[in-house]
PDB file of C-alpha atoms in Angstrom:
ATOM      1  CA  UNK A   1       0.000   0.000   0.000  1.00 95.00           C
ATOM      2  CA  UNK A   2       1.370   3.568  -1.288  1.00 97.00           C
ATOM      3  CA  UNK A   3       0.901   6.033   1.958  1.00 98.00           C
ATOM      4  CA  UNK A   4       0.133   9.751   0.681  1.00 98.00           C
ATOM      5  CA  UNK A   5       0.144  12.731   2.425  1.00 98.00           C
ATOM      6  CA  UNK A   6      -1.499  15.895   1.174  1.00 98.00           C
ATOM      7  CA  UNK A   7      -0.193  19.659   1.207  1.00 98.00           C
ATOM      8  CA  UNK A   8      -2.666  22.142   1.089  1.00 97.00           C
ATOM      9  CA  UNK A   9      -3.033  25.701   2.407  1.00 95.00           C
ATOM     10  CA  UNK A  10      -6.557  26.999   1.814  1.00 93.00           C
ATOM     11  CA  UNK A  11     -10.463  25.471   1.642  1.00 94.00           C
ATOM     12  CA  UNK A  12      -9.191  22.148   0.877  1.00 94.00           C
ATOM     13  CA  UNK A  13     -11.226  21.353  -2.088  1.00 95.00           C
ATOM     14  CA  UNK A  14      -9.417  19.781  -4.550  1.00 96.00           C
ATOM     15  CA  UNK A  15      -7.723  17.682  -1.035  1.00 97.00           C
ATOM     16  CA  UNK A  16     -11.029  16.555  -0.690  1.00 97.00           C
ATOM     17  CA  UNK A  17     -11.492  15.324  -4.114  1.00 97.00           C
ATOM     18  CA  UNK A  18      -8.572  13.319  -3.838  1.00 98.00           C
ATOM     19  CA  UNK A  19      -9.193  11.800  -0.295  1.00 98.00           C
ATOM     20  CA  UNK A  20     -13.029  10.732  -2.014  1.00 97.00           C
ATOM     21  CA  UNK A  21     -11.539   9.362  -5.053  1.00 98.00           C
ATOM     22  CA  UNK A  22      -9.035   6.873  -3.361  1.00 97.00           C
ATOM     23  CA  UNK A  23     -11.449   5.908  -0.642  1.00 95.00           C
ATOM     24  CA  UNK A  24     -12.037   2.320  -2.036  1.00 93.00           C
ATOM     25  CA  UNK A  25      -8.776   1.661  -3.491  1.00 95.00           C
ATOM     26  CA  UNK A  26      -6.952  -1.075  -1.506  1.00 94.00           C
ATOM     27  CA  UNK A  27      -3.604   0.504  -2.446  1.00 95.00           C
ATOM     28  CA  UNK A  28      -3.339   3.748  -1.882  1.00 97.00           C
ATOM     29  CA  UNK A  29      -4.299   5.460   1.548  1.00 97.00           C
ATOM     30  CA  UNK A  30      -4.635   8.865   2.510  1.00 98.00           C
ATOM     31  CA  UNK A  31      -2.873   9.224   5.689  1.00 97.00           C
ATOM     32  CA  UNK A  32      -2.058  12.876   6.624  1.00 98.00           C
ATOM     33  CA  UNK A  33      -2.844  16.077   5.763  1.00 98.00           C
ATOM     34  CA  UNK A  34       0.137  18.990   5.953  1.00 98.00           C
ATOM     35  CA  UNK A  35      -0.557  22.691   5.895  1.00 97.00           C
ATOM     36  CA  UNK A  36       1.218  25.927   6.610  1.00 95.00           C
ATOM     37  CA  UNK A  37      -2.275  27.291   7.545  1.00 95.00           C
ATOM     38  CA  UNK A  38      -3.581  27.204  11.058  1.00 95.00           C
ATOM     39  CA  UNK A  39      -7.052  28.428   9.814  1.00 95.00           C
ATOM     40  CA  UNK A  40      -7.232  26.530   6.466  1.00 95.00           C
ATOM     41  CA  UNK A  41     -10.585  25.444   5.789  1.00 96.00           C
ATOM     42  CA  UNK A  42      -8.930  22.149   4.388  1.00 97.00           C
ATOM     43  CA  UNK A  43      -8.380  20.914   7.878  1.00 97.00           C
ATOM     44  CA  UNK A  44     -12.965  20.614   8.601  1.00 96.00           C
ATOM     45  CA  UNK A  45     -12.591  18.964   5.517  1.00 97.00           C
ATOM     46  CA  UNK A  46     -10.225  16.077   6.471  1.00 97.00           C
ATOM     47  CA  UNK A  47     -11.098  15.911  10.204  1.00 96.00           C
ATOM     48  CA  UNK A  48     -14.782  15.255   8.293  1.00 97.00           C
ATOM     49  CA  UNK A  49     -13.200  12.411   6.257  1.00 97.00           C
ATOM     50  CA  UNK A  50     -11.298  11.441   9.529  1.00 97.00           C
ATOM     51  CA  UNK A  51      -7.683  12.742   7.733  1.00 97.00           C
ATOM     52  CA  UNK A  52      -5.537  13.977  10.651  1.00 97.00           C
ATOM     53  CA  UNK A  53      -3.814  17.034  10.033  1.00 95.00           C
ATOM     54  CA  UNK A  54      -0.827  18.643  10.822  1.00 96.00           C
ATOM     55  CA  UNK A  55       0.458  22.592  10.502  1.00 96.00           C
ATOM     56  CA  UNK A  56       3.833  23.499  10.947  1.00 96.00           C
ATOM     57  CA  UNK A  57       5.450  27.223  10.905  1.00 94.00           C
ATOM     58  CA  UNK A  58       7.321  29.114   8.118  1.00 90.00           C
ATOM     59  CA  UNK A  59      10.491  28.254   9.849  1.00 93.00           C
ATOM     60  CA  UNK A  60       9.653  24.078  10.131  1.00 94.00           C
ATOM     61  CA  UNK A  61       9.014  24.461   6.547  1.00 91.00           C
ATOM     62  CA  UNK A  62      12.136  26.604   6.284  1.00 88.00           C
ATOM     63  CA  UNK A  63      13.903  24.092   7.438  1.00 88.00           C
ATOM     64  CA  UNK A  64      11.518  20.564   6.673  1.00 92.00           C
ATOM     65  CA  UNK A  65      13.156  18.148   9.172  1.00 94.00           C
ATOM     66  CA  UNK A  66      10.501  18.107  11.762  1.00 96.00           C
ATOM     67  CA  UNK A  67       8.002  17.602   8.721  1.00 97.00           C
ATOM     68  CA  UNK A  68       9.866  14.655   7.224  1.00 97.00           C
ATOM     69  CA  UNK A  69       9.862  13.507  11.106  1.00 97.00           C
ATOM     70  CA  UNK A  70       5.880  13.602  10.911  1.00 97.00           C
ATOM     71  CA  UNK A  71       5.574  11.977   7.541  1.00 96.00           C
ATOM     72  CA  UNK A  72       8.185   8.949   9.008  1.00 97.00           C
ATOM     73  CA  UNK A  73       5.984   8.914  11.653  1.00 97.00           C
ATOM     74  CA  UNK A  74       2.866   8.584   9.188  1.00 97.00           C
ATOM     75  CA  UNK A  75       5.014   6.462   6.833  1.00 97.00           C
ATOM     76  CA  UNK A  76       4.371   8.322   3.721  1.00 98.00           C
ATOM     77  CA  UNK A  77       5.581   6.892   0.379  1.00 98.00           C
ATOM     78  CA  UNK A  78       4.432  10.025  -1.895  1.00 98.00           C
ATOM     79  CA  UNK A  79       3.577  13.412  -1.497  1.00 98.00           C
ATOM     80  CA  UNK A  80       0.634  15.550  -3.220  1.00 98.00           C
ATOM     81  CA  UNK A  81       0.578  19.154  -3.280  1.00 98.00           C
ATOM     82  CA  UNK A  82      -3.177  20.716  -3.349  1.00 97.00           C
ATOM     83  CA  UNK A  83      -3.031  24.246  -3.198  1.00 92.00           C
ATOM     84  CA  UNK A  84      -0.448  24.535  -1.434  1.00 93.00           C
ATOM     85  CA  UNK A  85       1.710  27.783  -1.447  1.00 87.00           C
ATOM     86  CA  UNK A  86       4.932  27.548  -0.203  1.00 89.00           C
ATOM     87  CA  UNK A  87       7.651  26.392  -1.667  1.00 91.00           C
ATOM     88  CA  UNK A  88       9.402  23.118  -0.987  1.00 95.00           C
ATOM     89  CA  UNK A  89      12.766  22.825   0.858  1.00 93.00           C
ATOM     90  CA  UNK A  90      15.635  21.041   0.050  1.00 95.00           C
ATOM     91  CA  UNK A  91      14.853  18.792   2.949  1.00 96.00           C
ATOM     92  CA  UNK A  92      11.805  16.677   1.939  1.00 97.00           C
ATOM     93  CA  UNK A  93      12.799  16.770  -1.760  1.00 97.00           C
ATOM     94  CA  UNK A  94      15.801  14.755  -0.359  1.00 96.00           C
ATOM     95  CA  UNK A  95      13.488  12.566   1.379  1.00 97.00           C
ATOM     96  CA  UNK A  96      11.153  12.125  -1.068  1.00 97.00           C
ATOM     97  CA  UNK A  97      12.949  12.675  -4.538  1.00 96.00           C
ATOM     98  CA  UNK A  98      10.304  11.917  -7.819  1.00 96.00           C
ATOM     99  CA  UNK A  99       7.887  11.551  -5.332  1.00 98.00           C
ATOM    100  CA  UNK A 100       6.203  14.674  -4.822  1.00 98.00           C
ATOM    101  CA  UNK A 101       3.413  16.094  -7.059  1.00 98.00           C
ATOM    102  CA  UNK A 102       1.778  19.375  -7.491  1.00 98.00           C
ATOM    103  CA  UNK A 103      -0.990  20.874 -10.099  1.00 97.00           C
ATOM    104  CA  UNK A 104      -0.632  24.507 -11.839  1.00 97.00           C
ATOM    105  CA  UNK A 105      -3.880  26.003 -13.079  1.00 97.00           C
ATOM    106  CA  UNK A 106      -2.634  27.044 -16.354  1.00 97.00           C
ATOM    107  CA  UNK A 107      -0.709  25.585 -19.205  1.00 98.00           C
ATOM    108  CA  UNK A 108       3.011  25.921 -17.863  1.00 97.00           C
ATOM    109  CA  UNK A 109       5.393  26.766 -18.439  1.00 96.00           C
ATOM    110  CA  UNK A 110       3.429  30.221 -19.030  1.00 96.00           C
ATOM    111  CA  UNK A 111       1.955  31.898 -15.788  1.00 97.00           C
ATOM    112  CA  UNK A 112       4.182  29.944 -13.548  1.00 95.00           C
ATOM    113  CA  UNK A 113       6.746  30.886 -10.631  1.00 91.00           C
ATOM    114  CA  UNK A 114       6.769  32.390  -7.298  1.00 90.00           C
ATOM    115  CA  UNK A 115       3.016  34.552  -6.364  1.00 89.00           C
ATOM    116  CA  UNK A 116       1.288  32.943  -9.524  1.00 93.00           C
ATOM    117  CA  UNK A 117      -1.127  30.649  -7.890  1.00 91.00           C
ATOM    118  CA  UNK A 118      -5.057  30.718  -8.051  1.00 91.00           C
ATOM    119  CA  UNK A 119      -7.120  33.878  -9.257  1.00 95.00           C
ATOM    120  CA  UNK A 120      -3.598  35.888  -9.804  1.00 96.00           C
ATOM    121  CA  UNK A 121      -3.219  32.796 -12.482  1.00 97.00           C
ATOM    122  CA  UNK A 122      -6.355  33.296 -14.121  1.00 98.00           C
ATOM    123  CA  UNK A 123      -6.537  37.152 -14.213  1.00 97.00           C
ATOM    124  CA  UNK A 124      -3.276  36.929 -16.002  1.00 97.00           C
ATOM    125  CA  UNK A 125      -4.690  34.972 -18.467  1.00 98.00           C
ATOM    126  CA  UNK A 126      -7.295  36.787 -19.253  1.00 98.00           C
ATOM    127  CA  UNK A 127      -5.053  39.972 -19.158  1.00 97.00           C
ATOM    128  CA  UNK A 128      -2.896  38.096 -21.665  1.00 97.00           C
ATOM    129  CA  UNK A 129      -6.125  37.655 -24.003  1.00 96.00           C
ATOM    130  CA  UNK A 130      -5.336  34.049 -24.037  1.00 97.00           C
ATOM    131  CA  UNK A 131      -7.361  31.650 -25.985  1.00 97.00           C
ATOM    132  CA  UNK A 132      -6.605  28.647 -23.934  1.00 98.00           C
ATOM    133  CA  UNK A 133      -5.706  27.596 -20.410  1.00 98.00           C
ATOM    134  CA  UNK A 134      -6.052  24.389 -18.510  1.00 98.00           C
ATOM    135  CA  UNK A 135      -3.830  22.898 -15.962  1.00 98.00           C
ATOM    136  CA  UNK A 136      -0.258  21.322 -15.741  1.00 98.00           C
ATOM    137  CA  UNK A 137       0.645  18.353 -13.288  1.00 98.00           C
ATOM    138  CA  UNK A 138       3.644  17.995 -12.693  1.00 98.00           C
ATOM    139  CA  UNK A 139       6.841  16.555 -10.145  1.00 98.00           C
ATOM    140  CA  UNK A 140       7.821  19.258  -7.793  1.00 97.00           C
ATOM    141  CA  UNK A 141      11.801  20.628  -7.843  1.00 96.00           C
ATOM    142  CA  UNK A 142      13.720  22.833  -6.670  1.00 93.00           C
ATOM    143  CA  UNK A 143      12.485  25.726  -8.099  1.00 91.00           C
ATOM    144  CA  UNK A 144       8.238  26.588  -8.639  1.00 91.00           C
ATOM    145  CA  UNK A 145       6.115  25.145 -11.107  1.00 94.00           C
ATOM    146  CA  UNK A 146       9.655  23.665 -13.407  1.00 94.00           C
ATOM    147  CA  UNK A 147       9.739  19.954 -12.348  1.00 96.00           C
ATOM    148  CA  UNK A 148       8.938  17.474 -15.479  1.00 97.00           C
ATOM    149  CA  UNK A 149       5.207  17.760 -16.372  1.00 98.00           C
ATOM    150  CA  UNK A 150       3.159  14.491 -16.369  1.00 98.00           C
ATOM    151  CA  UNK A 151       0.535  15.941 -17.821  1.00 98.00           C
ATOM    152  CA  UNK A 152      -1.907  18.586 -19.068  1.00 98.00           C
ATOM    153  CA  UNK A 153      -4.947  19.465 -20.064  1.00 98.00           C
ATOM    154  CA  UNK A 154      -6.993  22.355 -21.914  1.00 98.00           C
ATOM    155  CA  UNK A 155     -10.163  24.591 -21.613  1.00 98.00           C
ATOM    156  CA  UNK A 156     -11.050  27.581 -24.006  1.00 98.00           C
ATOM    157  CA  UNK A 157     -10.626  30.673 -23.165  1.00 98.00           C
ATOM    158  CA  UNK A 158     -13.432  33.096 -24.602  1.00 97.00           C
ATOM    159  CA  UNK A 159     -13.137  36.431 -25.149  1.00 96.00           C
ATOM    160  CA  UNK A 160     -16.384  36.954 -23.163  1.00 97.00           C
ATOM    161  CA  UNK A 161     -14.780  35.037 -20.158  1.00 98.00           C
ATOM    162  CA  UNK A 162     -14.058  36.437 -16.739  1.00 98.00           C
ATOM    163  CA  UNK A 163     -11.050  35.431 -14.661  1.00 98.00           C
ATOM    164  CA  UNK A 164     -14.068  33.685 -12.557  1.00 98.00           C
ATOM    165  CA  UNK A 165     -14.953  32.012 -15.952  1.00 98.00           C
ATOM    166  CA  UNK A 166     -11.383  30.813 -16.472  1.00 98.00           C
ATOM    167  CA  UNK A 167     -11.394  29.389 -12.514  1.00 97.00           C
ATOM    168  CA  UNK A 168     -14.851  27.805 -13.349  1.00 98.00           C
ATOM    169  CA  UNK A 169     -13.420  25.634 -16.002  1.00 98.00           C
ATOM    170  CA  UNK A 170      -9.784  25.053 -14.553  1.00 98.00           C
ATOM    171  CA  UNK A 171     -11.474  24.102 -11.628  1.00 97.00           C
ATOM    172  CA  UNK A 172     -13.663  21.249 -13.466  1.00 97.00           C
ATOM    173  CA  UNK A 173     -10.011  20.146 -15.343  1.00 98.00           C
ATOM    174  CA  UNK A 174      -8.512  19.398 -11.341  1.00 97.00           C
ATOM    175  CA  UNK A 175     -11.574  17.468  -9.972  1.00 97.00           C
ATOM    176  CA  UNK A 176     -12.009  15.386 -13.152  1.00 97.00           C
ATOM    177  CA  UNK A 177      -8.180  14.485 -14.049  1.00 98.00           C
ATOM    178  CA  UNK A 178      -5.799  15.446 -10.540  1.00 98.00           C
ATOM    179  CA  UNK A 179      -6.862  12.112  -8.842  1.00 98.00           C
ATOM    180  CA  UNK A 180      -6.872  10.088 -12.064  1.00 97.00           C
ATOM    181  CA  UNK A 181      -3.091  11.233 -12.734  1.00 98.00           C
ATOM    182  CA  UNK A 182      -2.031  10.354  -9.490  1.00 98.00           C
ATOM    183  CA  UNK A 183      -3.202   6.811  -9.486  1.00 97.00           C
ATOM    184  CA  UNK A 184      -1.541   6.150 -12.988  1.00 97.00           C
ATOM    185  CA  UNK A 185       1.533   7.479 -10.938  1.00 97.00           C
ATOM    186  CA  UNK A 186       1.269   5.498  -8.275  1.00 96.00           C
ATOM    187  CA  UNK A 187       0.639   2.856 -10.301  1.00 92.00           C
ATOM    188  CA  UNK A 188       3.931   2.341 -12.255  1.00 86.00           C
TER     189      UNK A 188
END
């Protein structure tokens, strides 16, 4: 069985998604939840699914020993990143080298690097009068949103479309393919 622990800093959504989608699969289990976020709304969401959770400070994260003690502790083959804003240190990419994941919501490498995460991402494409964006997963390294892309996938872009509009669809791209991805990861 492949142990996973999710990142996530905000509502928890897409965290969610991916606890319900692997809830009947004998091989994969869902065993921790890490934030940076005290007051993340992700954390209801897991103790609701009966996820325990775990936030640790800029400076654990800083460093990441104490969070690659927690995820020994949980046993934690894999990591998946859901929303989760800061970056990751040297320390757990170490630990867990080609075996940490994170999704982009937009076709990287455009609209990708430090402060380009959720509506900032989508405003900028509709600034850019884009006619496409989607979303990129892809293996986290050293440096945001530039670690080989497993995959991606597209949504129009209308000129009629608000930044809102662009969310609406990038947000239906995550639910349907994030958890699917992962499990044909795991799977190899």
């Amino acid at each position: 069985m492949k142990k996973i622990a999710i990142f996530a800093s905000g509502s928890g959504t897409n965290a969610e998604n991916i606890v319900r989608y692997f809830t009947d699969n004998q091989n994969v289990k869902i065993s921790l939840l890490v934030s940076n976020n005290p007051h993340a709304g992700v954390h209801d969401r897991m103790n609701r699914l009966g996820i325990p959770s775990a936030t640790f400070s800029n400076q654990d994260f800083a460093d990441g020993g104490i969070i690659v003690k927690k995820m020994e502790e949980f046993q934690v083959d894999w990591i998946i990143l859901a929303g989760f804003l800061k970056k990751i240190p040297a320390t757990i990419l170490h630990n867990y080298p080609g075996r940490i994941i994170n999704i982009h919501p937009a076709l990287l490498p455009k609209y990708g690097g430090q402060g380009m995460y959720g509506m900032r991402v989508h405003e900028a494409v509709v600034a850019s009068g884009e006619n496409e964006s989607g979303i990129t997963i892809h293996f986290v390294n050293e440096n945001y949103d530039e670690g080989r892309i497993i995959f991606q996938a597209r949504c129009p872009v209308l000129p009629s479309d608000t930044a809102d509009d662009v969310a609406d669809k990038v947000h239906a791209l995550e639910y349907k393919y994030y958890p699917e991805v992962i499990r044909e990861v795991l799977d190899k």
